């Protein structure tokens, strides 16, 4: 059955996730949805120095928003900031150097950020696909630390700030790969059995979908959404999936096409007319499970995931001195 699900996902992806799928879907887009002025609104984009994160940040900057770029590599981040400022003419681009795989850094950053800035929209874009099992300095499996725990802590830490904001939104960049994964809370750090980086990444992306669904229930004043950007030609795809990239490079979406739905979810009035907690592809809500796939989880597993991540996160939260 797993072979069947993978095959269905791949065939579906060939049609919908490529550049041709975007071009087909975009015929039904309303350009006015994203032709908006967001001056005075504050956006935070993680993983913003390249790929979909940078494309998202650039388009928000074009529309006048204040954009906080959260990046790991200072040198590449400064180049990206300069590019965004030069191309958009928007000077309100603020750079923060944070490693999303380091939970202590995220907590420290978020505490400082809350004291200095406002925030209307959080875009959880930073992610990684490490193909061999690696541990961070905190002893965390790197994919889990970045994709799941990093997203959890960044969002949790900034929820109080978002709760105060008008039209607050949280968008998480996931992947269609999660469609082949059922939530597995028994091995969050992938320490049992053979390690398959692609499937670990897909499991993390399933976890992100669950996070957004759970937060949507708990925080009614914030609009949560999660999205699949399709298969885009980004540095992450080229480095993490070289065989896939070589086979598909002529059919991949551009970075801007991959970022289109993130932008739409972040700035359009139409997005928040839809319920919070949905999974989107090409500006439309889509199912989070394939037909006949055994990927549904009992509610208690989803609640347990939140509890486990909260316990993980608190281990790395330092108490500020009085």
PDB file of C-alpha atoms in Angstrom:
ATOM      1  CA  UNK A   1       0.000   0.000   0.000  1.00  0.00           C
ATOM      2  CA  UNK A   2       2.892   2.413   0.697  1.00  0.00           C
ATOM      3  CA  UNK A   3       4.147   1.806  -2.855  1.00  0.00           C
ATOM      4  CA  UNK A   4       0.667   2.596  -4.161  1.00  0.00           C
ATOM      5  CA  UNK A   5       0.439   5.835  -2.168  1.00  0.00           C
ATOM      6  CA  UNK A   6       3.869   6.969  -3.322  1.00  0.00           C
ATOM      7  CA  UNK A   7       2.966   6.246  -6.938  1.00  0.00           C
ATOM      8  CA  UNK A   8      -0.310   8.149  -6.687  1.00  0.00           C
ATOM      9  CA  UNK A   9       1.469  11.105  -5.094  1.00  0.00           C
ATOM     10  CA  UNK A  10       4.172  11.158  -7.765  1.00  0.00           C
ATOM     11  CA  UNK A  11       1.718  10.953 -10.679  1.00  0.00           C
ATOM     12  CA  UNK A  12      -0.464  13.615  -9.105  1.00  0.00           C
ATOM     13  CA  UNK A  13       2.625  15.773  -8.621  1.00  0.00           C
ATOM     14  CA  UNK A  14       3.690  15.445 -12.242  1.00  0.00           C
ATOM     15  CA  UNK A  15       0.428  17.047 -13.246  1.00  0.00           C
ATOM     16  CA  UNK A  16      -0.184  19.623 -10.549  1.00  0.00           C
ATOM     17  CA  UNK A  17       3.065  20.438  -8.782  1.00  0.00           C
ATOM     18  CA  UNK A  18       5.122  21.429 -11.830  1.00  0.00           C
ATOM     19  CA  UNK A  19       5.334  24.762 -13.652  1.00  0.00           C
ATOM     20  CA  UNK A  20       2.589  23.579 -16.018  1.00  0.00           C
ATOM     21  CA  UNK A  21       0.311  22.960 -13.043  1.00  0.00           C
ATOM     22  CA  UNK A  22       0.908  26.473 -11.794  1.00  0.00           C
ATOM     23  CA  UNK A  23       0.303  28.008 -15.206  1.00  0.00           C
ATOM     24  CA  UNK A  24      -2.963  26.114 -15.495  1.00  0.00           C
ATOM     25  CA  UNK A  25      -4.140  27.074 -12.006  1.00  0.00           C
ATOM     26  CA  UNK A  26      -3.091  30.716 -12.372  1.00  0.00           C
ATOM     27  CA  UNK A  27      -5.584  31.239 -15.202  1.00  0.00           C
ATOM     28  CA  UNK A  28      -8.218  31.320 -12.467  1.00  0.00           C
ATOM     29  CA  UNK A  29      -6.394  33.705 -10.122  1.00  0.00           C
ATOM     30  CA  UNK A  30      -7.742  37.168  -9.462  1.00  0.00           C
ATOM     31  CA  UNK A  31      -4.717  39.512  -9.762  1.00  0.00           C
ATOM     32  CA  UNK A  32      -6.472  42.071  -7.572  1.00  0.00           C
ATOM     33  CA  UNK A  33      -6.201  39.716  -4.597  1.00  0.00           C
ATOM     34  CA  UNK A  34      -2.500  40.503  -4.205  1.00  0.00           C
ATOM     35  CA  UNK A  35      -2.491  44.039  -5.635  1.00  0.00           C
ATOM     36  CA  UNK A  36      -2.689  45.516  -2.170  1.00  0.00           C
ATOM     37  CA  UNK A  37      -0.811  48.094  -0.115  1.00  0.00           C
ATOM     38  CA  UNK A  38       0.424  46.592   3.164  1.00  0.00           C
ATOM     39  CA  UNK A  39       2.360  49.645   4.402  1.00  0.00           C
ATOM     40  CA  UNK A  40       2.236  49.759   8.185  1.00  0.00           C
ATOM     41  CA  UNK A  41       1.938  45.986   8.535  1.00  0.00           C
ATOM     42  CA  UNK A  42       4.799  43.883   9.852  1.00  0.00           C
ATOM     43  CA  UNK A  43       5.810  40.518   8.371  1.00  0.00           C
ATOM     44  CA  UNK A  44       8.389  38.014   9.620  1.00  0.00           C
ATOM     45  CA  UNK A  45       9.731  35.457   7.121  1.00  0.00           C
ATOM     46  CA  UNK A  46      12.063  32.673   8.246  1.00  0.00           C
ATOM     47  CA  UNK A  47      14.594  31.238   5.807  1.00  0.00           C
ATOM     48  CA  UNK A  48      14.360  34.470   3.852  1.00  0.00           C
ATOM     49  CA  UNK A  49      17.796  34.658   2.232  1.00  0.00           C
ATOM     50  CA  UNK A  50      16.977  32.387  -0.738  1.00  0.00           C
ATOM     51  CA  UNK A  51      14.310  30.392  -2.534  1.00  0.00           C
ATOM     52  CA  UNK A  52      10.658  30.741  -1.628  1.00  0.00           C
ATOM     53  CA  UNK A  53      11.435  32.730   1.524  1.00  0.00           C
ATOM     54  CA  UNK A  54      13.319  35.435  -0.368  1.00  0.00           C
ATOM     55  CA  UNK A  55      10.719  35.527  -3.154  1.00  0.00           C
ATOM     56  CA  UNK A  56       7.974  35.981  -0.540  1.00  0.00           C
ATOM     57  CA  UNK A  57       9.879  38.700   1.311  1.00  0.00           C
ATOM     58  CA  UNK A  58      10.571  40.560  -1.921  1.00  0.00           C
ATOM     59  CA  UNK A  59       6.911  40.581  -2.997  1.00  0.00           C
ATOM     60  CA  UNK A  60       5.752  41.775   0.426  1.00  0.00           C
ATOM     61  CA  UNK A  61       8.402  44.504   0.299  1.00  0.00           C
ATOM     62  CA  UNK A  62       7.104  45.611  -3.122  1.00  0.00           C
ATOM     63  CA  UNK A  63       3.729  46.168  -1.469  1.00  0.00           C
ATOM     64  CA  UNK A  64       5.171  48.402   1.255  1.00  0.00           C
ATOM     65  CA  UNK A  65       5.249  46.027   4.208  1.00  0.00           C
ATOM     66  CA  UNK A  66       7.897  46.058   6.919  1.00  0.00           C
ATOM     67  CA  UNK A  67       9.720  42.760   6.427  1.00  0.00           C
ATOM     68  CA  UNK A  68      11.802  40.986   9.067  1.00  0.00           C
ATOM     69  CA  UNK A  69      14.181  38.511   7.440  1.00  0.00           C
ATOM     70  CA  UNK A  70      15.128  35.679   9.786  1.00  0.00           C
ATOM     71  CA  UNK A  71      18.164  33.871   8.386  1.00  0.00           C
ATOM     72  CA  UNK A  72      20.928  31.572   9.586  1.00  0.00           C
ATOM     73  CA  UNK A  73      23.831  32.689   7.393  1.00  0.00           C
ATOM     74  CA  UNK A  74      24.767  36.343   7.983  1.00  0.00           C
ATOM     75  CA  UNK A  75      26.717  36.810   4.758  1.00  0.00           C
ATOM     76  CA  UNK A  76      24.017  35.405   2.466  1.00  0.00           C
ATOM     77  CA  UNK A  77      21.333  37.224   4.441  1.00  0.00           C
ATOM     78  CA  UNK A  78      22.991  40.612   3.959  1.00  0.00           C
ATOM     79  CA  UNK A  79      23.228  39.997   0.210  1.00  0.00           C
ATOM     80  CA  UNK A  80      19.526  39.062   0.120  1.00  0.00           C
ATOM     81  CA  UNK A  81      18.539  42.145   2.125  1.00  0.00           C
ATOM     82  CA  UNK A  82      20.500  44.430  -0.200  1.00  0.00           C
ATOM     83  CA  UNK A  83      18.852  42.796  -3.231  1.00  0.00           C
ATOM     84  CA  UNK A  84      15.364  43.233  -1.785  1.00  0.00           C
ATOM     85  CA  UNK A  85      15.959  46.883  -0.847  1.00  0.00           C
ATOM     86  CA  UNK A  86      17.479  47.664  -4.257  1.00  0.00           C
ATOM     87  CA  UNK A  87      14.749  45.959  -6.296  1.00  0.00           C
ATOM     88  CA  UNK A  88      11.773  47.210  -4.300  1.00  0.00           C
ATOM     89  CA  UNK A  89      12.931  50.585  -2.985  1.00  0.00           C
ATOM     90  CA  UNK A  90      11.572  49.562   0.429  1.00  0.00           C
ATOM     91  CA  UNK A  91      13.994  50.499   3.209  1.00  0.00           C
ATOM     92  CA  UNK A  92      11.938  48.796   5.943  1.00  0.00           C
ATOM     93  CA  UNK A  93      13.774  45.485   5.665  1.00  0.00           C
ATOM     94  CA  UNK A  94      15.189  44.294   8.979  1.00  0.00           C
ATOM     95  CA  UNK A  95      17.641  41.432   9.299  1.00  0.00           C
ATOM     96  CA  UNK A  96      17.835  38.943  12.196  1.00  0.00           C
ATOM     97  CA  UNK A  97      20.387  36.123  12.363  1.00  0.00           C
ATOM     98  CA  UNK A  98      18.823  33.039  13.958  1.00  0.00           C
ATOM     99  CA  UNK A  99      19.463  29.327  13.479  1.00  0.00           C
ATOM    100  CA  UNK A 100      16.012  27.716  13.404  1.00  0.00           C
ATOM    101  CA  UNK A 101      17.546  24.353  14.364  1.00  0.00           C
ATOM    102  CA  UNK A 102      18.700  25.897  17.663  1.00  0.00           C
ATOM    103  CA  UNK A 103      15.763  26.177  20.090  1.00  0.00           C
ATOM    104  CA  UNK A 104      17.648  28.340  22.597  1.00  0.00           C
ATOM    105  CA  UNK A 105      18.404  30.883  19.854  1.00  0.00           C
ATOM    106  CA  UNK A 106      14.740  31.012  18.806  1.00  0.00           C
ATOM    107  CA  UNK A 107      13.509  31.642  22.352  1.00  0.00           C
ATOM    108  CA  UNK A 108      16.132  34.362  22.864  1.00  0.00           C
ATOM    109  CA  UNK A 109      15.309  36.006  19.528  1.00  0.00           C
ATOM    110  CA  UNK A 110      11.540  35.930  20.116  1.00  0.00           C
ATOM    111  CA  UNK A 111      11.835  37.487  23.569  1.00  0.00           C
ATOM    112  CA  UNK A 112      13.898  40.374  22.185  1.00  0.00           C
ATOM    113  CA  UNK A 113      11.644  40.739  19.127  1.00  0.00           C
ATOM    114  CA  UNK A 114       8.505  41.070  21.259  1.00  0.00           C
ATOM    115  CA  UNK A 115      10.081  43.922  23.211  1.00  0.00           C
ATOM    116  CA  UNK A 116      11.109  45.850  20.100  1.00  0.00           C
ATOM    117  CA  UNK A 117       8.634  45.186  17.287  1.00  0.00           C
ATOM    118  CA  UNK A 118       5.034  44.623  16.278  1.00  0.00           C
ATOM    119  CA  UNK A 119       3.997  41.643  14.151  1.00  0.00           C
ATOM    120  CA  UNK A 120       0.982  41.022  11.938  1.00  0.00           C
ATOM    121  CA  UNK A 121       2.076  38.028   9.876  1.00  0.00           C
ATOM    122  CA  UNK A 122       4.495  35.161  10.574  1.00  0.00           C
ATOM    123  CA  UNK A 123       5.692  33.049   7.645  1.00  0.00           C
ATOM    124  CA  UNK A 124       7.344  29.797   8.768  1.00  0.00           C
ATOM    125  CA  UNK A 125       9.380  29.006   5.668  1.00  0.00           C
ATOM    126  CA  UNK A 126      12.770  27.844   6.997  1.00  0.00           C
ATOM    127  CA  UNK A 127      13.353  24.132   6.566  1.00  0.00           C
ATOM    128  CA  UNK A 128      15.889  21.484   5.676  1.00  0.00           C
ATOM    129  CA  UNK A 129      16.144  17.984   4.270  1.00  0.00           C
ATOM    130  CA  UNK A 130      19.235  16.287   5.674  1.00  0.00           C
ATOM    131  CA  UNK A 131      19.636  12.894   4.041  1.00  0.00           C
ATOM    132  CA  UNK A 132      21.812  11.314   6.742  1.00  0.00           C
ATOM    133  CA  UNK A 133      20.906  11.325  10.408  1.00  0.00           C
ATOM    134  CA  UNK A 134      22.697  14.259  12.027  1.00  0.00           C
ATOM    135  CA  UNK A 135      22.337  15.624  15.540  1.00  0.00           C
ATOM    136  CA  UNK A 136      22.479  19.298  16.480  1.00  0.00           C
ATOM    137  CA  UNK A 137      24.626  20.520  19.377  1.00  0.00           C
ATOM    138  CA  UNK A 138      21.548  19.992  21.571  1.00  0.00           C
ATOM    139  CA  UNK A 139      21.313  16.322  20.563  1.00  0.00           C
ATOM    140  CA  UNK A 140      18.279  16.831  18.326  1.00  0.00           C
ATOM    141  CA  UNK A 141      17.873  15.165  14.931  1.00  0.00           C
ATOM    142  CA  UNK A 142      18.436  18.056  12.522  1.00  0.00           C
ATOM    143  CA  UNK A 143      15.343  17.719  10.310  1.00  0.00           C
ATOM    144  CA  UNK A 144      13.069  17.489  13.350  1.00  0.00           C
ATOM    145  CA  UNK A 145      14.871  20.355  15.096  1.00  0.00           C
ATOM    146  CA  UNK A 146      14.438  22.674  12.118  1.00  0.00           C
ATOM    147  CA  UNK A 147      11.176  21.690  10.461  1.00  0.00           C
ATOM    148  CA  UNK A 148       9.038  20.720  13.432  1.00  0.00           C
ATOM    149  CA  UNK A 149      10.460  21.951  16.736  1.00  0.00           C
ATOM    150  CA  UNK A 150      11.794  25.170  15.200  1.00  0.00           C
ATOM    151  CA  UNK A 151       8.400  25.941  13.676  1.00  0.00           C
ATOM    152  CA  UNK A 152       6.692  25.080  16.960  1.00  0.00           C
ATOM    153  CA  UNK A 153       8.904  27.307  19.099  1.00  0.00           C
ATOM    154  CA  UNK A 154       8.963  30.275  16.712  1.00  0.00           C
ATOM    155  CA  UNK A 155       5.176  30.262  16.471  1.00  0.00           C
ATOM    156  CA  UNK A 156       4.508  29.591  20.156  1.00  0.00           C
ATOM    157  CA  UNK A 157       6.936  32.296  21.233  1.00  0.00           C
ATOM    158  CA  UNK A 158       5.352  34.917  18.959  1.00  0.00           C
ATOM    159  CA  UNK A 159       1.695  34.027  19.582  1.00  0.00           C
ATOM    160  CA  UNK A 160       1.314  36.645  22.361  1.00  0.00           C
ATOM    161  CA  UNK A 161       2.489  39.354  19.936  1.00  0.00           C
ATOM    162  CA  UNK A 162       0.220  38.097  17.165  1.00  0.00           C
ATOM    163  CA  UNK A 163      -2.754  37.975  19.536  1.00  0.00           C
ATOM    164  CA  UNK A 164      -2.440  41.761  19.922  1.00  0.00           C
ATOM    165  CA  UNK A 165      -2.312  42.432  16.171  1.00  0.00           C
ATOM    166  CA  UNK A 166      -5.048  43.332  13.723  1.00  0.00           C
ATOM    167  CA  UNK A 167      -5.696  40.680  11.062  1.00  0.00           C
ATOM    168  CA  UNK A 168      -2.947  38.423  12.409  1.00  0.00           C
ATOM    169  CA  UNK A 169      -1.873  35.468  10.270  1.00  0.00           C
ATOM    170  CA  UNK A 170       0.517  32.529  10.457  1.00  0.00           C
ATOM    171  CA  UNK A 171       1.502  30.707   7.261  1.00  0.00           C
ATOM    172  CA  UNK A 172       3.674  27.591   7.214  1.00  0.00           C
ATOM    173  CA  UNK A 173       5.350  26.314   4.051  1.00  0.00           C
ATOM    174  CA  UNK A 174       4.834  22.548   4.003  1.00  0.00           C
ATOM    175  CA  UNK A 175       5.093  20.004   1.180  1.00  0.00           C
ATOM    176  CA  UNK A 176       2.922  17.624  -0.802  1.00  0.00           C
ATOM    177  CA  UNK A 177       5.293  14.925   0.413  1.00  0.00           C
ATOM    178  CA  UNK A 178       3.340  14.869   3.667  1.00  0.00           C
ATOM    179  CA  UNK A 179       0.498  13.155   1.791  1.00  0.00           C
ATOM    180  CA  UNK A 180       2.400   9.850   1.946  1.00  0.00           C
ATOM    181  CA  UNK A 181       2.937  10.080   5.706  1.00  0.00           C
ATOM    182  CA  UNK A 182       0.733   9.262   8.673  1.00  0.00           C
ATOM    183  CA  UNK A 183       1.583  11.155  11.851  1.00  0.00           C
ATOM    184  CA  UNK A 184       4.061   9.097  13.871  1.00  0.00           C
ATOM    185  CA  UNK A 185       4.544  10.294  17.444  1.00  0.00           C
ATOM    186  CA  UNK A 186       6.461   7.201  18.561  1.00  0.00           C
ATOM    187  CA  UNK A 187       9.768   8.236  16.952  1.00  0.00           C
ATOM    188  CA  UNK A 188       9.900  12.012  16.537  1.00  0.00           C
ATOM    189  CA  UNK A 189      13.668  12.009  16.130  1.00  0.00           C
ATOM    190  CA  UNK A 190      13.840   9.110  13.675  1.00  0.00           C
ATOM    191  CA  UNK A 191      16.187   7.040  15.794  1.00  0.00           C
ATOM    192  CA  UNK A 192      14.594   3.653  15.112  1.00  0.00           C
ATOM    193  CA  UNK A 193      15.274   1.651  11.969  1.00  0.00           C
ATOM    194  CA  UNK A 194      16.831   2.801   8.680  1.00  0.00           C
ATOM    195  CA  UNK A 195      17.025   6.561   8.120  1.00  0.00           C
ATOM    196  CA  UNK A 196      15.413   7.926   4.955  1.00  0.00           C
ATOM    197  CA  UNK A 197      15.842  11.710   4.814  1.00  0.00           C
ATOM    198  CA  UNK A 198      13.087  12.182   2.249  1.00  0.00           C
ATOM    199  CA  UNK A 199      10.525  10.342   4.369  1.00  0.00           C
ATOM    200  CA  UNK A 200      11.707  12.039   7.573  1.00  0.00           C
ATOM    201  CA  UNK A 201      11.178  15.384   5.833  1.00  0.00           C
ATOM    202  CA  UNK A 202       7.707  14.272   4.690  1.00  0.00           C
ATOM    203  CA  UNK A 203       6.858  13.220   8.257  1.00  0.00           C
ATOM    204  CA  UNK A 204       7.975  16.641   9.534  1.00  0.00           C
ATOM    205  CA  UNK A 205       5.713  18.258   6.952  1.00  0.00           C
ATOM    206  CA  UNK A 206       2.779  16.138   8.142  1.00  0.00           C
ATOM    207  CA  UNK A 207       3.568  17.321  11.659  1.00  0.00           C
ATOM    208  CA  UNK A 208       3.445  20.938  10.471  1.00  0.00           C
ATOM    209  CA  UNK A 209      -0.038  20.395   9.042  1.00  0.00           C
ATOM    210  CA  UNK A 210      -1.194  19.017  12.395  1.00  0.00           C
ATOM    211  CA  UNK A 211       0.366  21.973  14.233  1.00  0.00           C
ATOM    212  CA  UNK A 212      -1.525  24.498  12.152  1.00  0.00           C
ATOM    213  CA  UNK A 213      -4.811  22.618  12.551  1.00  0.00           C
ATOM    214  CA  UNK A 214      -4.360  22.473  16.324  1.00  0.00           C
ATOM    215  CA  UNK A 215      -3.378  26.126  16.661  1.00  0.00           C
ATOM    216  CA  UNK A 216      -6.351  27.163  14.526  1.00  0.00           C
ATOM    217  CA  UNK A 217      -8.649  25.568  17.093  1.00  0.00           C
ATOM    218  CA  UNK A 218      -6.886  27.161  20.059  1.00  0.00           C
ATOM    219  CA  UNK A 219      -6.315  30.709  18.764  1.00  0.00           C
ATOM    220  CA  UNK A 220      -9.441  32.072  17.114  1.00  0.00           C
ATOM    221  CA  UNK A 221      -8.088  35.607  16.677  1.00  0.00           C
ATOM    222  CA  UNK A 222      -5.273  34.460  14.370  1.00  0.00           C
ATOM    223  CA  UNK A 223      -5.719  32.985  10.882  1.00  0.00           C
ATOM    224  CA  UNK A 224      -3.531  29.907  10.395  1.00  0.00           C
ATOM    225  CA  UNK A 225      -2.793  28.260   7.077  1.00  0.00           C
ATOM    226  CA  UNK A 226      -0.327  25.768   5.665  1.00  0.00           C
ATOM    227  CA  UNK A 227       0.585  25.395   2.017  1.00  0.00           C
ATOM    228  CA  UNK A 228       2.386  23.348  -0.618  1.00  0.00           C
ATOM    229  CA  UNK A 229       4.431  25.503  -3.026  1.00  0.00           C
ATOM    230  CA  UNK A 230       4.611  22.819  -5.698  1.00  0.00           C
ATOM    231  CA  UNK A 231       7.952  21.657  -7.051  1.00  0.00           C
ATOM    232  CA  UNK A 232      10.054  24.800  -7.397  1.00  0.00           C
ATOM    233  CA  UNK A 233      13.588  25.384  -8.597  1.00  0.00           C
ATOM    234  CA  UNK A 234      15.204  26.483  -5.325  1.00  0.00           C
ATOM    235  CA  UNK A 235      18.702  26.063  -3.860  1.00  0.00           C
ATOM    236  CA  UNK A 236      17.246  23.659  -1.271  1.00  0.00           C
ATOM    237  CA  UNK A 237      15.824  21.350  -3.944  1.00  0.00           C
ATOM    238  CA  UNK A 238      19.053  21.437  -5.940  1.00  0.00           C
ATOM    239  CA  UNK A 239      21.212  20.558  -2.918  1.00  0.00           C
ATOM    240  CA  UNK A 240      18.938  18.116  -1.052  1.00  0.00           C
ATOM    241  CA  UNK A 241      17.363  16.276  -4.008  1.00  0.00           C
ATOM    242  CA  UNK A 242      19.976  16.328  -6.816  1.00  0.00           C
ATOM    243  CA  UNK A 243      18.619  13.269  -8.663  1.00  0.00           C
ATOM    244  CA  UNK A 244      15.069  14.607  -8.557  1.00  0.00           C
ATOM    245  CA  UNK A 245      16.311  18.021  -9.675  1.00  0.00           C
ATOM    246  CA  UNK A 246      18.150  16.614 -12.693  1.00  0.00           C
ATOM    247  CA  UNK A 247      15.073  14.689 -13.802  1.00  0.00           C
ATOM    248  CA  UNK A 248      12.620  17.517 -13.258  1.00  0.00           C
ATOM    249  CA  UNK A 249      14.619  20.740 -13.726  1.00  0.00           C
ATOM    250  CA  UNK A 250      12.919  21.664 -17.005  1.00  0.00           C
ATOM    251  CA  UNK A 251       9.471  21.367 -15.400  1.00  0.00           C
ATOM    252  CA  UNK A 252      10.044  23.021 -12.031  1.00  0.00           C
ATOM    253  CA  UNK A 253       8.252  26.175 -10.989  1.00  0.00           C
ATOM    254  CA  UNK A 254      10.147  29.416 -10.525  1.00  0.00           C
ATOM    255  CA  UNK A 255      10.758  30.624  -6.981  1.00  0.00           C
ATOM    256  CA  UNK A 256       8.128  33.339  -7.484  1.00  0.00           C
ATOM    257  CA  UNK A 257       5.563  30.764  -8.634  1.00  0.00           C
ATOM    258  CA  UNK A 258       6.325  28.645  -5.585  1.00  0.00           C
ATOM    259  CA  UNK A 259       5.894  31.692  -3.357  1.00  0.00           C
ATOM    260  CA  UNK A 260       2.656  32.898  -4.961  1.00  0.00           C
ATOM    261  CA  UNK A 261       0.287  31.160  -2.545  1.00  0.00           C
ATOM    262  CA  UNK A 262       2.386  32.250   0.466  1.00  0.00           C
ATOM    263  CA  UNK A 263       2.008  35.843  -0.698  1.00  0.00           C
ATOM    264  CA  UNK A 264      -1.717  35.388  -1.323  1.00  0.00           C
ATOM    265  CA  UNK A 265      -2.206  33.925   2.168  1.00  0.00           C
ATOM    266  CA  UNK A 266      -0.130  36.714   3.718  1.00  0.00           C
ATOM    267  CA  UNK A 267      -1.680  39.788   2.093  1.00  0.00           C
ATOM    268  CA  UNK A 268      -5.037  39.076   0.439  1.00  0.00           C
ATOM    269  CA  UNK A 269      -8.413  39.741   2.035  1.00  0.00           C
ATOM    270  CA  UNK A 270      -9.783  36.649   0.284  1.00  0.00           C
ATOM    271  CA  UNK A 271      -7.532  34.257   2.209  1.00  0.00           C
ATOM    272  CA  UNK A 272      -9.012  35.089   5.600  1.00  0.00           C
ATOM    273  CA  UNK A 273     -12.562  34.624   4.343  1.00  0.00           C
ATOM    274  CA  UNK A 274     -11.767  30.904   4.365  1.00  0.00           C
ATOM    275  CA  UNK A 275     -11.601  28.907   7.634  1.00  0.00           C
ATOM    276  CA  UNK A 276      -8.417  28.895   9.662  1.00  0.00           C
ATOM    277  CA  UNK A 277      -6.228  25.779   9.640  1.00  0.00           C
ATOM    278  CA  UNK A 278      -6.600  24.721   5.987  1.00  0.00           C
ATOM    279  CA  UNK A 279      -3.962  23.327   3.609  1.00  0.00           C
ATOM    280  CA  UNK A 280      -3.529  25.277   0.360  1.00  0.00           C
ATOM    281  CA  UNK A 281      -2.122  24.737  -3.090  1.00  0.00           C
ATOM    282  CA  UNK A 282      -2.313  27.397  -5.809  1.00  0.00           C
ATOM    283  CA  UNK A 283      -4.611  29.647  -3.759  1.00  0.00           C
ATOM    284  CA  UNK A 284      -7.136  26.872  -3.142  1.00  0.00           C
ATOM    285  CA  UNK A 285      -7.738  24.713  -0.065  1.00  0.00           C
ATOM    286  CA  UNK A 286      -6.960  21.072  -0.845  1.00  0.00           C
ATOM    287  CA  UNK A 287      -7.323  17.816   1.131  1.00  0.00           C
ATOM    288  CA  UNK A 288      -4.595  16.813   3.565  1.00  0.00           C
ATOM    289  CA  UNK A 289      -5.051  13.112   2.773  1.00  0.00           C
ATOM    290  CA  UNK A 290      -5.127  11.190  -0.499  1.00  0.00           C
ATOM    291  CA  UNK A 291      -8.239   9.086  -1.286  1.00  0.00           C
ATOM    292  CA  UNK A 292      -8.012   5.603   0.260  1.00  0.00           C
ATOM    293  CA  UNK A 293      -4.720   6.438   1.988  1.00  0.00           C
ATOM    294  CA  UNK A 294      -4.308   5.240   5.560  1.00  0.00           C
ATOM    295  CA  UNK A 295      -2.809   8.505   6.772  1.00  0.00           C
ATOM    296  CA  UNK A 296      -5.512   9.747   9.152  1.00  0.00           C
ATOM    297  CA  UNK A 297      -4.538   9.932  12.823  1.00  0.00           C
ATOM    298  CA  UNK A 298      -6.703   9.695  15.938  1.00  0.00           C
ATOM    299  CA  UNK A 299      -7.257  13.064  17.672  1.00  0.00           C
ATOM    300  CA  UNK A 300      -5.391  11.868  20.742  1.00  0.00           C
ATOM    301  CA  UNK A 301      -2.201  11.414  18.679  1.00  0.00           C
ATOM    302  CA  UNK A 302      -2.466  14.969  17.392  1.00  0.00           C
ATOM    303  CA  UNK A 303      -2.995  16.317  20.903  1.00  0.00           C
ATOM    304  CA  UNK A 304      -0.088  14.201  22.129  1.00  0.00           C
ATOM    305  CA  UNK A 305       2.179  15.707  19.465  1.00  0.00           C
ATOM    306  CA  UNK A 306       1.428  19.197  20.794  1.00  0.00           C
ATOM    307  CA  UNK A 307       2.125  18.059  24.346  1.00  0.00           C
ATOM    308  CA  UNK A 308       5.423  16.424  23.372  1.00  0.00           C
ATOM    309  CA  UNK A 309       6.594  19.492  21.460  1.00  0.00           C
ATOM    310  CA  UNK A 310       5.694  21.728  24.381  1.00  0.00           C
ATOM    311  CA  UNK A 311       7.782  19.537  26.683  1.00  0.00           C
ATOM    312  CA  UNK A 312      10.689  19.605  24.212  1.00  0.00           C
ATOM    313  CA  UNK A 313      10.465  23.380  23.840  1.00  0.00           C
ATOM    314  CA  UNK A 314      10.412  24.123  27.560  1.00  0.00           C
ATOM    315  CA  UNK A 315      13.731  22.302  28.033  1.00  0.00           C
ATOM    316  CA  UNK A 316      15.416  25.020  26.015  1.00  0.00           C
ATOM    317  CA  UNK A 317      13.611  28.063  27.390  1.00  0.00           C
ATOM    318  CA  UNK A 318      15.896  29.988  29.707  1.00  0.00           C
ATOM    319  CA  UNK A 319      14.498  32.090  32.516  1.00  0.00           C
ATOM    320  CA  UNK A 320      15.511  35.713  32.108  1.00  0.00           C
ATOM    321  CA  UNK A 321      17.211  37.252  35.145  1.00  0.00           C
ATOM    322  CA  UNK A 322      15.161  39.754  37.119  1.00  0.00           C
TER     323      UNK A 322
END
